[in-house]
């Protein structure tokens, strides 16, 4: 595929499910993470301060019946970045995402993709490429049925083992 639509467009074209597999212990830094490191915390009562276009896209998809799930495979003890992700995941949950966490030691026997990805309706996959230090490099799109099916199956195996967000304690 020559042109890769933005996430919002892919999600808008999704009718049933969107799943996201994340496997890095750190991603590129951003101002919200840096503010958290400096001790700033989200005012969860003031939605306007933390609600982003991404959250709106998720909320709209969920409202029209799309199930959105995210599974994170993490090393323990977790990095500061993962500790921050766990903290701010409340925003994802408020938007309607279901989120689960799987310690890397509990995933050792699973055959996993080499990079993070989204699968939309089990028919289309967007793969994310990062540098070693977590900087965004590029994305790819695949609609190859066998490839998408393999990656969707890998996600399901992770999902089955993972702990729901509200039960997972960062260590």
PDB file of C-alpha atoms in Angstrom, residues 34-169:
ATOM      1  CA  UNK A  34       8.703  15.256  31.537  1.00  0.00           C
ATOM      2  CA  UNK A  35       6.125  17.198  33.581  1.00  0.00           C
ATOM      3  CA  UNK A  36       5.210  13.986  35.427  1.00  0.00           C
ATOM      4  CA  UNK A  37       8.908  13.381  36.163  1.00  0.00           C
ATOM      5  CA  UNK A  38       9.001  16.893  37.642  1.00  0.00           C
ATOM      6  CA  UNK A  39       6.148  15.978  39.995  1.00  0.00           C
ATOM      7  CA  UNK A  40       3.205  17.451  38.102  1.00  0.00           C
ATOM      8  CA  UNK A  41       0.037  15.362  38.221  1.00  0.00           C
ATOM      9  CA  UNK A  42      -3.105  15.351  36.121  1.00  0.00           C
ATOM     10  CA  UNK A  43      -6.195  17.035  37.509  1.00  0.00           C
ATOM     11  CA  UNK A  44      -8.560  14.204  36.591  1.00  0.00           C
ATOM     12  CA  UNK A  45     -11.548  16.381  37.492  1.00  0.00           C
ATOM     13  CA  UNK A  46     -10.603  18.877  34.753  1.00  0.00           C
ATOM     14  CA  UNK A  47     -11.130  16.842  31.589  1.00  0.00           C
ATOM     15  CA  UNK A  48     -10.158  19.772  29.357  1.00  0.00           C
ATOM     16  CA  UNK A  49      -6.573  19.599  30.639  1.00  0.00           C
ATOM     17  CA  UNK A  50      -5.945  15.970  29.641  1.00  0.00           C
ATOM     18  CA  UNK A  51      -8.524  15.044  26.989  1.00  0.00           C
ATOM     19  CA  UNK A  52      -6.774  14.896  23.601  1.00  0.00           C
ATOM     20  CA  UNK A  53      -8.029  14.360  20.044  1.00  0.00           C
ATOM     21  CA  UNK A  54      -6.887  10.732  20.398  1.00  0.00           C
ATOM     22  CA  UNK A  55      -9.248  10.233  23.339  1.00  0.00           C
ATOM     23  CA  UNK A  56     -12.093  11.766  21.358  1.00  0.00           C
ATOM     24  CA  UNK A  57     -11.402   9.395  18.441  1.00  0.00           C
ATOM     25  CA  UNK A  58     -11.501   6.419  20.824  1.00  0.00           C
ATOM     26  CA  UNK A  59     -14.674   7.635  22.551  1.00  0.00           C
ATOM     27  CA  UNK A  60     -16.442   8.101  19.210  1.00  0.00           C
ATOM     28  CA  UNK A  61     -15.386   4.645  18.007  1.00  0.00           C
ATOM     29  CA  UNK A  62     -16.551   3.003  21.248  1.00  0.00           C
ATOM     30  CA  UNK A  63     -19.850   4.912  21.067  1.00  0.00           C
ATOM     31  CA  UNK A  64     -20.537   3.400  17.647  1.00  0.00           C
ATOM     32  CA  UNK A  65     -19.807  -0.115  18.933  1.00  0.00           C
ATOM     33  CA  UNK A  66     -16.091  -0.605  18.258  1.00  0.00           C
ATOM     34  CA  UNK A  67     -14.219  -2.520  20.934  1.00  0.00           C
ATOM     35  CA  UNK A  68     -10.797  -0.940  21.497  1.00  0.00           C
ATOM     36  CA  UNK A  69      -8.218  -2.984  23.405  1.00  0.00           C
ATOM     37  CA  UNK A  70      -4.592  -2.268  24.247  1.00  0.00           C
ATOM     38  CA  UNK A  71      -2.102  -4.775  25.662  1.00  0.00           C
ATOM     39  CA  UNK A  72       1.267  -3.713  26.993  1.00  0.00           C
ATOM     40  CA  UNK A  73       4.135  -6.131  27.531  1.00  0.00           C
ATOM     41  CA  UNK A  74       6.502  -4.647  30.105  1.00  0.00           C
ATOM     42  CA  UNK A  75       9.709  -5.521  31.900  1.00  0.00           C
ATOM     43  CA  UNK A  76       9.617  -5.559  35.685  1.00  0.00           C
ATOM     44  CA  UNK A  77      10.687  -3.633  37.565  1.00  0.00           C
ATOM     45  CA  UNK A  78       9.105  -1.124  35.209  1.00  0.00           C
ATOM     46  CA  UNK A  79      10.901   1.874  33.766  1.00  0.00           C
ATOM     47  CA  UNK A  80       9.874   5.395  34.760  1.00  0.00           C
ATOM     48  CA  UNK A  81       8.249   5.708  31.366  1.00  0.00           C
ATOM     49  CA  UNK A  82       6.042   2.665  31.981  1.00  0.00           C
ATOM     50  CA  UNK A  83       5.266   3.913  35.489  1.00  0.00           C
ATOM     51  CA  UNK A  84       4.053   7.165  33.877  1.00  0.00           C
ATOM     52  CA  UNK A  85       2.094   5.256  31.189  1.00  0.00           C
ATOM     53  CA  UNK A  86       0.351   3.283  33.907  1.00  0.00           C
ATOM     54  CA  UNK A  87      -0.541   6.524  35.685  1.00  0.00           C
ATOM     55  CA  UNK A  88      -1.885   8.254  32.588  1.00  0.00           C
ATOM     56  CA  UNK A  89      -3.713   5.169  31.254  1.00  0.00           C
ATOM     57  CA  UNK A  90      -6.711   6.413  33.195  1.00  0.00           C
ATOM     58  CA  UNK A  91      -7.304   8.774  30.252  1.00  0.00           C
ATOM     59  CA  UNK A  92      -7.405   5.836  27.815  1.00  0.00           C
ATOM     60  CA  UNK A  93      -9.831   3.981  30.065  1.00  0.00           C
ATOM     61  CA  UNK A  94     -12.024   7.073  30.461  1.00  0.00           C
ATOM     62  CA  UNK A  95     -12.181   7.280  26.654  1.00  0.00           C
ATOM     63  CA  UNK A  96     -13.402   3.666  26.501  1.00  0.00           C
ATOM     64  CA  UNK A  97     -10.253   1.635  25.850  1.00  0.00           C
ATOM     65  CA  UNK A  98      -9.770  -1.659  27.613  1.00  0.00           C
ATOM     66  CA  UNK A  99      -6.144  -1.947  28.729  1.00  0.00           C
ATOM     67  CA  UNK A 100      -4.179  -4.898  30.052  1.00  0.00           C
ATOM     68  CA  UNK A 101      -0.584  -5.386  31.195  1.00  0.00           C
ATOM     69  CA  UNK A 102       1.622  -8.458  30.819  1.00  0.00           C
ATOM     70  CA  UNK A 103       5.007  -8.772  32.502  1.00  0.00           C
ATOM     71  CA  UNK A 104       7.628  -9.740  29.915  1.00  0.00           C
ATOM     72  CA  UNK A 105       8.623 -12.764  32.019  1.00  0.00           C
ATOM     73  CA  UNK A 106       5.081 -14.130  31.531  1.00  0.00           C
ATOM     74  CA  UNK A 107       5.332 -13.764  27.750  1.00  0.00           C
ATOM     75  CA  UNK A 108       8.568 -15.662  27.209  1.00  0.00           C
ATOM     76  CA  UNK A 109       6.909 -18.610  25.466  1.00  0.00           C
ATOM     77  CA  UNK A 110       4.711 -16.570  23.113  1.00  0.00           C
ATOM     78  CA  UNK A 111       5.623 -15.904  19.512  1.00  0.00           C
ATOM     79  CA  UNK A 112       5.413 -12.135  19.319  1.00  0.00           C
ATOM     80  CA  UNK A 113       5.752  -9.552  16.555  1.00  0.00           C
ATOM     81  CA  UNK A 114       8.994  -7.616  16.367  1.00  0.00           C
ATOM     82  CA  UNK A 115       7.337  -4.259  16.817  1.00  0.00           C
ATOM     83  CA  UNK A 116       4.260  -2.459  18.113  1.00  0.00           C
ATOM     84  CA  UNK A 117       1.116  -2.562  16.012  1.00  0.00           C
ATOM     85  CA  UNK A 118      -2.584  -1.911  15.599  1.00  0.00           C
ATOM     86  CA  UNK A 119      -5.016  -4.375  13.980  1.00  0.00           C
ATOM     87  CA  UNK A 120      -8.321  -2.972  12.712  1.00  0.00           C
ATOM     88  CA  UNK A 121     -11.284  -5.341  12.300  1.00  0.00           C
ATOM     89  CA  UNK A 122      -8.863  -8.256  11.903  1.00  0.00           C
ATOM     90  CA  UNK A 123      -8.247  -7.175   8.306  1.00  0.00           C
ATOM     91  CA  UNK A 124      -5.754  -4.314   8.375  1.00  0.00           C
ATOM     92  CA  UNK A 125      -2.576  -3.843  10.382  1.00  0.00           C
ATOM     93  CA  UNK A 126      -0.527  -0.721  11.060  1.00  0.00           C
ATOM     94  CA  UNK A 127       3.010  -1.465  12.256  1.00  0.00           C
ATOM     95  CA  UNK A 128       5.096   1.111  14.136  1.00  0.00           C
ATOM     96  CA  UNK A 129       8.886   1.328  13.890  1.00  0.00           C
ATOM     97  CA  UNK A 130      11.016   2.979  16.582  1.00  0.00           C
ATOM     98  CA  UNK A 131      14.725   3.558  17.037  1.00  0.00           C
ATOM     99  CA  UNK A 132      16.576   1.934  19.926  1.00  0.00           C
ATOM    100  CA  UNK A 133      16.025   5.011  22.090  1.00  0.00           C
ATOM    101  CA  UNK A 134      12.299   5.075  21.365  1.00  0.00           C
ATOM    102  CA  UNK A 135      12.136   7.753  18.687  1.00  0.00           C
ATOM    103  CA  UNK A 136       9.425   7.289  16.077  1.00  0.00           C
ATOM    104  CA  UNK A 137      10.902   6.181  12.725  1.00  0.00           C
ATOM    105  CA  UNK A 138       8.035   5.098  10.482  1.00  0.00           C
ATOM    106  CA  UNK A 139       4.851   3.110  10.061  1.00  0.00           C
ATOM    107  CA  UNK A 140       3.712   0.464   7.603  1.00  0.00           C
ATOM    108  CA  UNK A 141       0.303  -0.842   6.621  1.00  0.00           C
ATOM    109  CA  UNK A 142      -0.554  -4.405   5.652  1.00  0.00           C
ATOM    110  CA  UNK A 143      -3.776  -5.992   4.500  1.00  0.00           C
ATOM    111  CA  UNK A 144      -2.166  -9.377   3.797  1.00  0.00           C
ATOM    112  CA  UNK A 145      -4.750 -11.722   5.362  1.00  0.00           C
ATOM    113  CA  UNK A 146      -2.239 -14.319   6.599  1.00  0.00           C
ATOM    114  CA  UNK A 147       0.072 -11.711   8.115  1.00  0.00           C
ATOM    115  CA  UNK A 148      -2.745  -9.803   9.797  1.00  0.00           C
ATOM    116  CA  UNK A 149      -4.212 -13.044  11.153  1.00  0.00           C
ATOM    117  CA  UNK A 150      -0.852 -14.085  12.663  1.00  0.00           C
ATOM    118  CA  UNK A 151      -0.433 -10.770  14.412  1.00  0.00           C
ATOM    119  CA  UNK A 152      -4.040 -10.653  15.606  1.00  0.00           C
ATOM    120  CA  UNK A 153      -3.584 -14.165  17.044  1.00  0.00           C
ATOM    121  CA  UNK A 154      -0.424 -13.031  18.859  1.00  0.00           C
ATOM    122  CA  UNK A 155      -2.365 -10.132  20.368  1.00  0.00           C
ATOM    123  CA  UNK A 156      -5.108 -12.493  21.568  1.00  0.00           C
ATOM    124  CA  UNK A 157      -2.559 -14.732  23.308  1.00  0.00           C
ATOM    125  CA  UNK A 158      -1.147 -11.708  25.119  1.00  0.00           C
ATOM    126  CA  UNK A 159      -4.636 -10.460  25.993  1.00  0.00           C
ATOM    127  CA  UNK A 160      -5.613 -13.817  27.523  1.00  0.00           C
ATOM    128  CA  UNK A 161      -2.630 -13.735  29.909  1.00  0.00           C
ATOM    129  CA  UNK A 162      -2.531 -10.045  30.681  1.00  0.00           C
ATOM    130  CA  UNK A 163      -3.862  -8.359  33.814  1.00  0.00           C
ATOM    131  CA  UNK A 164      -6.609  -5.728  33.503  1.00  0.00           C
ATOM    132  CA  UNK A 165      -5.375  -2.194  34.105  1.00  0.00           C
ATOM    133  CA  UNK A 166      -7.267  -1.678  37.356  1.00  0.00           C
ATOM    134  CA  UNK A 167      -5.698  -4.857  38.803  1.00  0.00           C
ATOM    135  CA  UNK A 168      -2.122  -4.383  37.594  1.00  0.00           C
ATOM    136  CA  UNK A 169       0.320  -2.901  40.088  1.00  0.00           C
TER     137      UNK A 169
END
